[in-house]
mmCIF file of C-alpha atoms in Angstrom:
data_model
loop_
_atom_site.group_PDB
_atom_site.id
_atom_site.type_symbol
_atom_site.label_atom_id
_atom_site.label_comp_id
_atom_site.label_asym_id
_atom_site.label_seq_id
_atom_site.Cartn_x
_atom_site.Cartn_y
_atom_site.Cartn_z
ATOM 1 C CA UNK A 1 17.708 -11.110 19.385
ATOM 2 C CA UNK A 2 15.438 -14.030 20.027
ATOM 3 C CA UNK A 3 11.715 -14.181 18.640
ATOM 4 C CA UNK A 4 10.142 -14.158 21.792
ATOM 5 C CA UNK A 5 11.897 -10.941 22.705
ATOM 6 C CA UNK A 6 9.346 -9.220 20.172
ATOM 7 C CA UNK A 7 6.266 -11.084 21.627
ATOM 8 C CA UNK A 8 5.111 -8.366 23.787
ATOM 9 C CA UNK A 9 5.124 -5.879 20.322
ATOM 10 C CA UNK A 10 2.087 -7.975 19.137
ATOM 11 C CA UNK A 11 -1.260 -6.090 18.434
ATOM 12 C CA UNK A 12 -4.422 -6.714 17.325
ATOM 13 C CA UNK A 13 -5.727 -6.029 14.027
ATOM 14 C CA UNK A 14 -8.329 -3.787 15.492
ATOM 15 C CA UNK A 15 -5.754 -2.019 17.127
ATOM 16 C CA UNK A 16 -3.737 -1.338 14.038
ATOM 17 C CA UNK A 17 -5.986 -0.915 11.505
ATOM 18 C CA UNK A 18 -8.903 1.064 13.373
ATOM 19 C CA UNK A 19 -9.182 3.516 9.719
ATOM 20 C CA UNK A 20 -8.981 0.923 7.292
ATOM 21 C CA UNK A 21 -12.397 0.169 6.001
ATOM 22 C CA UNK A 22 -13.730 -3.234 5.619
ATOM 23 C CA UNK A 23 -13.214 -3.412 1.773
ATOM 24 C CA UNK A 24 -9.575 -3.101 3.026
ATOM 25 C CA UNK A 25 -9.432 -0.614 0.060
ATOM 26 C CA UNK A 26 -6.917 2.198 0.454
ATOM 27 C CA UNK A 27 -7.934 5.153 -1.198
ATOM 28 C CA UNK A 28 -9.477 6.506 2.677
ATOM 29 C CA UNK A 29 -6.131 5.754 3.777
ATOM 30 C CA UNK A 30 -3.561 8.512 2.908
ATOM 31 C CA UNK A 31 -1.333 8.178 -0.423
ATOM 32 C CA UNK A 32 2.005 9.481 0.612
ATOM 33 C CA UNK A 33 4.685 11.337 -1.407
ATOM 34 C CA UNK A 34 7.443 9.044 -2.127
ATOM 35 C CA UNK A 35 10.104 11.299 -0.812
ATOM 36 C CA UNK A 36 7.931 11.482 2.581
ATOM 37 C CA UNK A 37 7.623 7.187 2.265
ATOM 38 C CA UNK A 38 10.380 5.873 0.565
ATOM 39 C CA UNK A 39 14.237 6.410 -0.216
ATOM 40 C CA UNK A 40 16.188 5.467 -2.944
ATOM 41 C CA UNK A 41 17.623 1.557 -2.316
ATOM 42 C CA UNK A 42 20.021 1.121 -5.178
ATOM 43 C CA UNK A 43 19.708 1.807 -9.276
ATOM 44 C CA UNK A 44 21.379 5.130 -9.328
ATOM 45 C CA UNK A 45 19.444 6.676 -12.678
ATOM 46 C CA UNK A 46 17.433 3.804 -13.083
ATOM 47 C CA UNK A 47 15.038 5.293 -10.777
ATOM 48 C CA UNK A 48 12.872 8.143 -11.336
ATOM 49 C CA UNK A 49 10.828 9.792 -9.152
ATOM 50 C CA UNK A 50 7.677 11.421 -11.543
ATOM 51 C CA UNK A 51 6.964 15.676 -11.173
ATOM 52 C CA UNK A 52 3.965 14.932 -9.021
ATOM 53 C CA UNK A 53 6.343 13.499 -6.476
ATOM 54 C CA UNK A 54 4.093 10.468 -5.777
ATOM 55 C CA UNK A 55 4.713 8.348 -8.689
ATOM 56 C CA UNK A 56 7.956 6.018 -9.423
ATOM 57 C CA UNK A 57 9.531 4.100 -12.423
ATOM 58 C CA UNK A 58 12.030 1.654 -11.827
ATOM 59 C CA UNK A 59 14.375 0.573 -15.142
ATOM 60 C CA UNK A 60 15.642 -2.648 -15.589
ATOM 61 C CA UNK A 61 18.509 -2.396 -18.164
ATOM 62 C CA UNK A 62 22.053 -4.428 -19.248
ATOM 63 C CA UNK A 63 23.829 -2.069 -16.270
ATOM 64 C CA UNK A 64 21.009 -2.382 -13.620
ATOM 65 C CA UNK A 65 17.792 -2.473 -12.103
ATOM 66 C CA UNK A 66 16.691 -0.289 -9.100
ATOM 67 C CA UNK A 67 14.953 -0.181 -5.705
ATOM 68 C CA UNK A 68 13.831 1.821 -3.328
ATOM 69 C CA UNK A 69 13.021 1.280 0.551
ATOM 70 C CA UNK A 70 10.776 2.827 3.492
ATOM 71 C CA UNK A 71 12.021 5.184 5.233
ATOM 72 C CA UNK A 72 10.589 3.634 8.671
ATOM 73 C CA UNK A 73 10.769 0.197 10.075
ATOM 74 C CA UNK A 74 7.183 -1.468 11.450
ATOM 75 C CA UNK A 75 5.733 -4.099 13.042
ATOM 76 C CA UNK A 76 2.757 -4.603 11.589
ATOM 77 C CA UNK A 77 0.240 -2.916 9.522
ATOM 78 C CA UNK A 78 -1.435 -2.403 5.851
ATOM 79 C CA UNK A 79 0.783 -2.104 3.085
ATOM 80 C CA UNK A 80 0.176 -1.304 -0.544
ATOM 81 C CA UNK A 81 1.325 0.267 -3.831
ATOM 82 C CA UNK A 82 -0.506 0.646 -7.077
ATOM 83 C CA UNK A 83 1.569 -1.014 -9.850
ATOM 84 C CA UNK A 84 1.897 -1.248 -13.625
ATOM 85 C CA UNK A 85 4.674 -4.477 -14.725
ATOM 86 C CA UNK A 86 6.434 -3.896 -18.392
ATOM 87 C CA UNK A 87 4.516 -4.806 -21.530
ATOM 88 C CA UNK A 88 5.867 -7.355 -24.034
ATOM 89 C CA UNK A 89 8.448 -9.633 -24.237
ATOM 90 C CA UNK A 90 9.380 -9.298 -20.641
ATOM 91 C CA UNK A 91 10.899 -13.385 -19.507
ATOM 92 C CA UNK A 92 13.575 -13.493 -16.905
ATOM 93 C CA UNK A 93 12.243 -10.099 -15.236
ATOM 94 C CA UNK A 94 11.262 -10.128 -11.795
ATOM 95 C CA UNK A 95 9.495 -6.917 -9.932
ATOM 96 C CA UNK A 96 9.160 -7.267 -6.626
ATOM 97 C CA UNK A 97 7.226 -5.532 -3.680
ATOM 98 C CA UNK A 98 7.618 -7.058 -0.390
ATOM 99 C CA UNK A 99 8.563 -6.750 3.517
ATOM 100 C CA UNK A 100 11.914 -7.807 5.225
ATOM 101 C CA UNK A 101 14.287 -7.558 8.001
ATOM 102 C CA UNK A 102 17.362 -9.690 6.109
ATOM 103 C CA UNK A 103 19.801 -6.613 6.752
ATOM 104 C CA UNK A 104 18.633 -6.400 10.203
ATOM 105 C CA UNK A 105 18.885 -10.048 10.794
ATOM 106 C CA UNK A 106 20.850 -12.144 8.559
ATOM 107 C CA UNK A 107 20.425 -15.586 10.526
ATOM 108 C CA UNK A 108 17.110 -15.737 11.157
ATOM 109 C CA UNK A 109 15.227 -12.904 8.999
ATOM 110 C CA UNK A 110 11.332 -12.523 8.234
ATOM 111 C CA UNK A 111 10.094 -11.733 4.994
ATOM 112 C CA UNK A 112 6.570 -11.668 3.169
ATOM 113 C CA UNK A 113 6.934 -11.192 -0.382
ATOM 114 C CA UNK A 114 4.783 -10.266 -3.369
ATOM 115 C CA UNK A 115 7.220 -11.370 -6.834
ATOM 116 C CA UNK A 116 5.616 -10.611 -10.823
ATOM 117 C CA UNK A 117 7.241 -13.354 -12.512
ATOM 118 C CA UNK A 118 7.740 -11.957 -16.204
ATOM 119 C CA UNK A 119 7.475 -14.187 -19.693
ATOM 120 C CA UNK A 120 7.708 -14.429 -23.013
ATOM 121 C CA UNK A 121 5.276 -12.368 -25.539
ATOM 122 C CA UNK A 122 1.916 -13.701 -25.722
ATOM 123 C CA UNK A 123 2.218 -15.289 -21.936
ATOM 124 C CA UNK A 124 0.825 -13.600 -18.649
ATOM 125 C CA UNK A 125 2.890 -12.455 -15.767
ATOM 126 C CA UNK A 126 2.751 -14.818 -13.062
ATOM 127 C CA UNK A 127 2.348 -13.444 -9.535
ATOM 128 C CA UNK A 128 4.166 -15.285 -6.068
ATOM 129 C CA UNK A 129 3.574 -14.900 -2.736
ATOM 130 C CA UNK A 130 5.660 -15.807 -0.473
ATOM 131 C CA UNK A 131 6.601 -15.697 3.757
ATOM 132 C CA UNK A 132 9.474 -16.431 5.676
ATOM 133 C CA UNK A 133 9.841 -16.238 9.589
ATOM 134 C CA UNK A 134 13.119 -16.334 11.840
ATOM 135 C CA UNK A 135 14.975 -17.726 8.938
ATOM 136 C CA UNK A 136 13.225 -20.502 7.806
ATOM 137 C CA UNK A 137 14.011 -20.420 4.345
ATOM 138 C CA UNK A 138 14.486 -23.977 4.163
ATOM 139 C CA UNK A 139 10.412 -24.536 3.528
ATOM 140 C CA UNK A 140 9.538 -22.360 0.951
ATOM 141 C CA UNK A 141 5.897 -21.419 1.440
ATOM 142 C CA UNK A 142 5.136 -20.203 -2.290
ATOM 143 C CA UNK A 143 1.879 -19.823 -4.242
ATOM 144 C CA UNK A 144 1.679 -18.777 -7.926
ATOM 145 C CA UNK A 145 -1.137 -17.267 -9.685
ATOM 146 C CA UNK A 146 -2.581 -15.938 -13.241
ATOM 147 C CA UNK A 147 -4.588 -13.041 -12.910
ATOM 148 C CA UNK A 148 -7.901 -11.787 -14.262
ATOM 149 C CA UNK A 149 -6.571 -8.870 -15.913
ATOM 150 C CA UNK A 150 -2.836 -7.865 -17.470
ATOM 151 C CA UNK A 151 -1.274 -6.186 -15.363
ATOM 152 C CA UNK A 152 1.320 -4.521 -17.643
ATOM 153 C CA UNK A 153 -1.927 -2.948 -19.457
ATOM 154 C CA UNK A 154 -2.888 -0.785 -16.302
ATOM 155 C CA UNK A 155 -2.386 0.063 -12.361
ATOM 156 C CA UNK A 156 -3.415 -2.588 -9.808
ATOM 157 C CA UNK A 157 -3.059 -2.051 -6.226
ATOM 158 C CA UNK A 158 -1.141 -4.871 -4.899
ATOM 159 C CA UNK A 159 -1.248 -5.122 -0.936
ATOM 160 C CA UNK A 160 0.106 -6.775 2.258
ATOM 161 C CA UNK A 161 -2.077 -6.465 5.354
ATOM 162 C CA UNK A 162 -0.013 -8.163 8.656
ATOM 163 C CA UNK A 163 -0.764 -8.700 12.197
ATOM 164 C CA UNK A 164 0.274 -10.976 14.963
ATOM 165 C CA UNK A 165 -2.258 -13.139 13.877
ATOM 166 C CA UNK A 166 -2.630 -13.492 10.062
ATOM 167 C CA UNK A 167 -1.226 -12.290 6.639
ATOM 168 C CA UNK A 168 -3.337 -11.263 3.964
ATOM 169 C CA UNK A 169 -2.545 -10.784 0.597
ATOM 170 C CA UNK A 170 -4.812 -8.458 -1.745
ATOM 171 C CA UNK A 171 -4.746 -7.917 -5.675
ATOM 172 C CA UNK A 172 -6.839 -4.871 -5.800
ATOM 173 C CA UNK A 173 -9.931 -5.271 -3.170
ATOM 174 C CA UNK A 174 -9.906 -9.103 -3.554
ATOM 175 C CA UNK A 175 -8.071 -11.277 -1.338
ATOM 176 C CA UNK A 176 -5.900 -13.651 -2.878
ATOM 177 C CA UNK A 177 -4.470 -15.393 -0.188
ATOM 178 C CA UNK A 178 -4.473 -15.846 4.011
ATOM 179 C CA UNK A 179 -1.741 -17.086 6.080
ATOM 180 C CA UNK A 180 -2.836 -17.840 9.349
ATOM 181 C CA UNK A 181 -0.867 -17.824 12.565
ATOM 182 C CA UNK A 182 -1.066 -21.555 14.171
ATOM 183 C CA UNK A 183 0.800 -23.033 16.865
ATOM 184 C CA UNK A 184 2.514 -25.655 14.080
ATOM 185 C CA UNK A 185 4.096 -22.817 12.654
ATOM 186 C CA UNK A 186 5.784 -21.573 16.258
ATOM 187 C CA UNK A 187 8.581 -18.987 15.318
ATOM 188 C CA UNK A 188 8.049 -19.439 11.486
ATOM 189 C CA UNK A 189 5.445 -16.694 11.205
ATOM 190 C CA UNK A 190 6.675 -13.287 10.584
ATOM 191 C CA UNK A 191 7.516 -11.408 13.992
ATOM 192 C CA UNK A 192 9.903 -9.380 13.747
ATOM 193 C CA UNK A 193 9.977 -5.517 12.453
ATOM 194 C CA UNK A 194 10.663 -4.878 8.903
ATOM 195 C CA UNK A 195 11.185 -2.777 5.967
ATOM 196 C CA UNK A 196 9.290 -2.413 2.444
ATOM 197 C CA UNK A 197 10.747 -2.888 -0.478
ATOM 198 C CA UNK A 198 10.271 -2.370 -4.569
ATOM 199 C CA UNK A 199 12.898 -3.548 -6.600
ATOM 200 C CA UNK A 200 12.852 -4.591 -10.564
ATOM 201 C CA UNK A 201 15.703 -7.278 -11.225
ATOM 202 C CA UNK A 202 17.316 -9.563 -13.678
ATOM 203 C CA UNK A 203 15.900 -13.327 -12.545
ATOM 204 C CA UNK A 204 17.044 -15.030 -15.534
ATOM 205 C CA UNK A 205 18.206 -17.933 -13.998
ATOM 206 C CA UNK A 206 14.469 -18.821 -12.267
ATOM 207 C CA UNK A 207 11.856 -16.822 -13.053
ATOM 208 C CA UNK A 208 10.167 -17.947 -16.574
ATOM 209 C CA UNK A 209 10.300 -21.682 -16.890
ATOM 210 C CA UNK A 210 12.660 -22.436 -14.213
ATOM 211 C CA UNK A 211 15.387 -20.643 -15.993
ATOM 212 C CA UNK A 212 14.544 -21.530 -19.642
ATOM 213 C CA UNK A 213 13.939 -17.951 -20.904
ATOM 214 C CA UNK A 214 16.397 -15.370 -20.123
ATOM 215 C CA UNK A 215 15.988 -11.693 -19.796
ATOM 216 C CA UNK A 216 16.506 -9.893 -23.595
ATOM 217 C CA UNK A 217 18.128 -6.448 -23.303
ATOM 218 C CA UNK A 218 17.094 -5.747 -26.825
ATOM 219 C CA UNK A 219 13.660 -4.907 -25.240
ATOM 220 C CA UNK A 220 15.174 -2.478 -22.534
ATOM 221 C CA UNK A 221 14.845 -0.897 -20.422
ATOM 222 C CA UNK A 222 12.175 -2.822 -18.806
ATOM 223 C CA UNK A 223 10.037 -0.491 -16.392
ATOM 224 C CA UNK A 224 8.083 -0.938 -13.282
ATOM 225 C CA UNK A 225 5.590 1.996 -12.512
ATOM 226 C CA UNK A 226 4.310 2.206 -8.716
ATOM 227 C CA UNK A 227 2.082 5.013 -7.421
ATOM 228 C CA UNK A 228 -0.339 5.526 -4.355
ATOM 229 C CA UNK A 229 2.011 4.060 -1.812
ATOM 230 C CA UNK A 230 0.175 3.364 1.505
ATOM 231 C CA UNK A 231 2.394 3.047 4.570
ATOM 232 C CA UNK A 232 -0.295 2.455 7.530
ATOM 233 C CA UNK A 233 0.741 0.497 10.280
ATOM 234 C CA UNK A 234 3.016 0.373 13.650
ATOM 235 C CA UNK A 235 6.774 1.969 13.206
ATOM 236 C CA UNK A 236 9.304 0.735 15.087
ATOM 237 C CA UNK A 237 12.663 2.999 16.682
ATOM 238 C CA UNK A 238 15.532 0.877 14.665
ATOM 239 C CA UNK A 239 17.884 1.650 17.272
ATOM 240 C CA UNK A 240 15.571 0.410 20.113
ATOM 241 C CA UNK A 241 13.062 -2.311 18.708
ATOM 242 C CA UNK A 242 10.931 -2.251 21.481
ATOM 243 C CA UNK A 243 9.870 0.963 21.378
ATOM 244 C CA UNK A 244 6.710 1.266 18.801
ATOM 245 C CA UNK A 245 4.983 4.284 17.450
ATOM 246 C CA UNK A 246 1.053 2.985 18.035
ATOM 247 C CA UNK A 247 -0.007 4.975 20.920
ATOM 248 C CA UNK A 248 -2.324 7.352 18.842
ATOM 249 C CA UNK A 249 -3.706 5.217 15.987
ATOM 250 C CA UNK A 250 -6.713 3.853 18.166
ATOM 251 C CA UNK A 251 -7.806 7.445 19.827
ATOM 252 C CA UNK A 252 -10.271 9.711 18.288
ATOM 253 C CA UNK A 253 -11.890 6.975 16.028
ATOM 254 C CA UNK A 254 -14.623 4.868 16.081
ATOM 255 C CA UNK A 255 -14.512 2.406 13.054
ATOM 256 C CA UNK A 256 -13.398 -1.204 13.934
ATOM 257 C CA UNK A 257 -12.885 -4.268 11.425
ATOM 258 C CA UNK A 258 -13.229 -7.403 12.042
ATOM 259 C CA UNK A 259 -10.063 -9.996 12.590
ATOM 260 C CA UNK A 260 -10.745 -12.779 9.804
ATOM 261 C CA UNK A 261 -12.232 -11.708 5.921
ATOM 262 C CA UNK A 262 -15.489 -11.258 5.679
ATOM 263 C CA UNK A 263 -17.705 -14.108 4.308
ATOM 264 C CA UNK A 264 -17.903 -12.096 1.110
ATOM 265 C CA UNK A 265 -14.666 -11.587 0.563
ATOM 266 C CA UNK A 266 -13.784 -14.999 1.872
ATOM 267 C CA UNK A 267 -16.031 -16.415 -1.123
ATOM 268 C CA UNK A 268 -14.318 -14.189 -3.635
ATOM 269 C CA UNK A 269 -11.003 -15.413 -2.247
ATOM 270 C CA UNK A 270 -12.146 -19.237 -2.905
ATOM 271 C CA UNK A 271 -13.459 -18.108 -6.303
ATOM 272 C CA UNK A 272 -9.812 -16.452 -6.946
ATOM 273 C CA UNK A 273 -8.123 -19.481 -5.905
ATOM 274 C CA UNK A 274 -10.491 -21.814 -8.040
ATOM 275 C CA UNK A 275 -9.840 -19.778 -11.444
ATOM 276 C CA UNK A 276 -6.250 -19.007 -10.873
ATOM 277 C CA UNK A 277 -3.741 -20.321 -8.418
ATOM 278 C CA UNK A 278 -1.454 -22.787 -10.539
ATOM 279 C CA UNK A 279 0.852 -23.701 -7.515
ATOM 280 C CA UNK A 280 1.084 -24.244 -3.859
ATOM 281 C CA UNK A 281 3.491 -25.475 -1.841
ATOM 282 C CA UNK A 282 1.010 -27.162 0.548
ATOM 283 C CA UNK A 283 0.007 -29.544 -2.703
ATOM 284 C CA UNK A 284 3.717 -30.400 -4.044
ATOM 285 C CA UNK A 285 4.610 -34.203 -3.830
ATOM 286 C CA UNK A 286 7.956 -33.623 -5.468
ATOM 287 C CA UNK A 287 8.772 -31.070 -2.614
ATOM 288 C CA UNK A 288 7.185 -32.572 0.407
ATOM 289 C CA UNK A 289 6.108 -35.868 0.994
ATOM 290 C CA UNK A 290 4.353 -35.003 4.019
ATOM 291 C CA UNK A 291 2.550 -31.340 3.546
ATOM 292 C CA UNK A 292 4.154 -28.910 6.250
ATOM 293 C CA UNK A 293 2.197 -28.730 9.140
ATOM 294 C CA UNK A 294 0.480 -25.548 9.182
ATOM 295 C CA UNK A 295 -1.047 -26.340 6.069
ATOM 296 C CA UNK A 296 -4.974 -27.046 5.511
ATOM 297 C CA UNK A 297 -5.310 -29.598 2.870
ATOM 298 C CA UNK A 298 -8.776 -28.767 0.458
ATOM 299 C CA UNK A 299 -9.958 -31.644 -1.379
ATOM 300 C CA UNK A 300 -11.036 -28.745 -4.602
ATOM 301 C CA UNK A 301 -7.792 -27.597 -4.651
ATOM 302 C CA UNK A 302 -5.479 -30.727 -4.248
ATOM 303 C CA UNK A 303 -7.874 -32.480 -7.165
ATOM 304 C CA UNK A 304 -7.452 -29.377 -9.219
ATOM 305 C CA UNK A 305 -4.046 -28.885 -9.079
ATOM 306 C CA UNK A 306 -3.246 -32.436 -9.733
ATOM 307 C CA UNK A 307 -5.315 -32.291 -12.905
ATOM 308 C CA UNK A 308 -3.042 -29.052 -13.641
ATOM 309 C CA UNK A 309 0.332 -30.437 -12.821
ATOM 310 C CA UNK A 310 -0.040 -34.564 -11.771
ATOM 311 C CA UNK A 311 3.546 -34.792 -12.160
ATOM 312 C CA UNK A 312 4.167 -32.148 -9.565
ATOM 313 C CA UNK A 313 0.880 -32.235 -7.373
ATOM 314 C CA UNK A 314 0.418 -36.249 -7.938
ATOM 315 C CA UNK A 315 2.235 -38.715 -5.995
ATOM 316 C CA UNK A 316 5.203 -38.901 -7.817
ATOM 317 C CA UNK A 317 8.185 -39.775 -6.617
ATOM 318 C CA UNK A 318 9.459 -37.556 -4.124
ATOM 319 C CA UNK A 319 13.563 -35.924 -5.028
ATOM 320 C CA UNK A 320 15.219 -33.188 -3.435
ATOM 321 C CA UNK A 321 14.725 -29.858 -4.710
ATOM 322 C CA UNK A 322 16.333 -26.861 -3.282
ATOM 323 C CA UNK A 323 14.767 -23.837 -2.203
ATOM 324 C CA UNK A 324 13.369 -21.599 -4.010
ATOM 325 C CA UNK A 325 15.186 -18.194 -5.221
ATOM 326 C CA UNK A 326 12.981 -15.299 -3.225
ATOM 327 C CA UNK A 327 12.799 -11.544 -3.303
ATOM 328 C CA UNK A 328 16.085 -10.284 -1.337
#
């Protein structure tokens, strides 16, 4: 089916997102069981579903990892889980918690990914963030980032918020990055309904140091916790994909949020990016000669960065890379 068949599916934030308050923090949002959410994607044993029936673990061992899958399909909407990554010697691991419509549409799928990029002991997880739309996985649009906490220590809520006119990506209540719809990017933005997805996975080949540490079973399993999954947004028939399930989520409330981040949260955002983003795509010489045309070039972070990495995000001599391994 062609992008512009979904066109007429697109809603305002306002309209999808009338109950989410303006922290865009979920707890006033319900936390769903995960048997009411979610179903069981692959893994066999290696996923377990906790006795309060809202809590997962996903194990990574030499047989396996695990997944598991919504139940619905949407188009748009706030998404969010709160997870805990394995502690210690974790390199080669990848957990992943992200949106796509690959098995719906193989040529020319959408995706917007969250990946936890594991390492060796003593080194942070790295987190990527990532979007595809209508198959165009030939520019990989990937940022990397530390984070001000360790995230194999304790629960974070990790989050996805996505409307026909901007994806945001939280870590907690801060947003970490915005991906605004512009007419440069034409069908590359994510359009189409998807699916969410959690899976824990062997990545030895990319993940830590392009490839240089591998995952070590002597430290299995390896085990991804999730809890307080929020599902709020527009779901979608699969068998007819222009029927959508929004009729009632505007009536009978009176709370409205804005369409951009607020100027707070749009300052802590900058600060975030400051302190901890160690790669964008937008910035990499070796990838792109000529940044890809949706992207907004700031002077702070294209000095920074280049300080960082001048091999990378100098102007080095530009070689073919291919893309980048991603979350499906």
């Amino acid at each position: 089916m062609a992008f512009s068949s979904f066109s007429f599916l697109c809603f305002p934030l306002s309209f999808i997102l009338l109950l989410l308050p303006s922290s865009s923090s979920p707890p006033n949002l319900p936390i769903l069981f995960f048997d009411e959410a979610y179903t069981h994607l692959f893994g066999d044993d290696n996923l377990l579903v906790l006795k309060d029936g809202k809590s997962v673990h996903l194990h990574l061992d030499q047989r396996t990892g695990a997944g598991f899958v919504s139940q619905d399909l949407y188009l748009h909407g706030f998404f969010s889980a709160s997870i805990k990554l394995p502690a210690d010697y974790s390199a080669g691991v990848v957990v992943a918690f992200y949106m796509s419509n690959g098995d719906m549409f193989e040529n020319n799928h959408d995706e917007i990914d969250f990946e936890f990029l594991g390492n060796i002991r003593g080194k942070e997880w790295r987190v990527q963030t990532n979007i595809y739309g209508n198959g165009s996985t030939n520019v990989g649009r990937e940022e990397r980032y530390g984070l001000w906490f360790d995230p194999a220590e304790d629960f974070h809520q990790y989050s996805i918020l996505w409307t026909d006119s901007v994806i945001i990506f939280y870590v907690d209540e801060v947003p970490i990055r915005e991906v605004k719809r512009t007419a440069s990017m034409g069908g590359k933005f994510p359009s189409k309904p998807m699916t969410l997805y959690a899976t824990i996975w062997d990545g030895s080949g990319w993940a830590t140091n392009g490839g240089k540490y591998k995952v070590n079973y002597k430290y299995a399993p390896y085990i991804a916790q999730f809890s307080k999954f929020v599902l709020h947004g527009c779901t979608v028939d699969p068998i007819d994909l222009h029927f959508s399930k929004c009729d009632d989520l505007t009536q009978n409330s009176e709370a409205t949020i804005p369409n951009d981040i607020t100027t707070a949260k749009t300052r802590k955002m900058e600060s975030f990016r400051r302190k901890h983003m160690t790669y964008s795509y937008c910035y990499d010489r070796l990838r792109y000669k000529i940044p890809p045309a949706e992207c907004v070039i700031v002077p702070q972070e294209a000095e920074r960065l280049r300080k960082f990495d001048p091999v990378t995000f100098g102007k080095g001599r530009p070689h073919h890379r291919g893309k980048h391994h991603h979350s499906s």
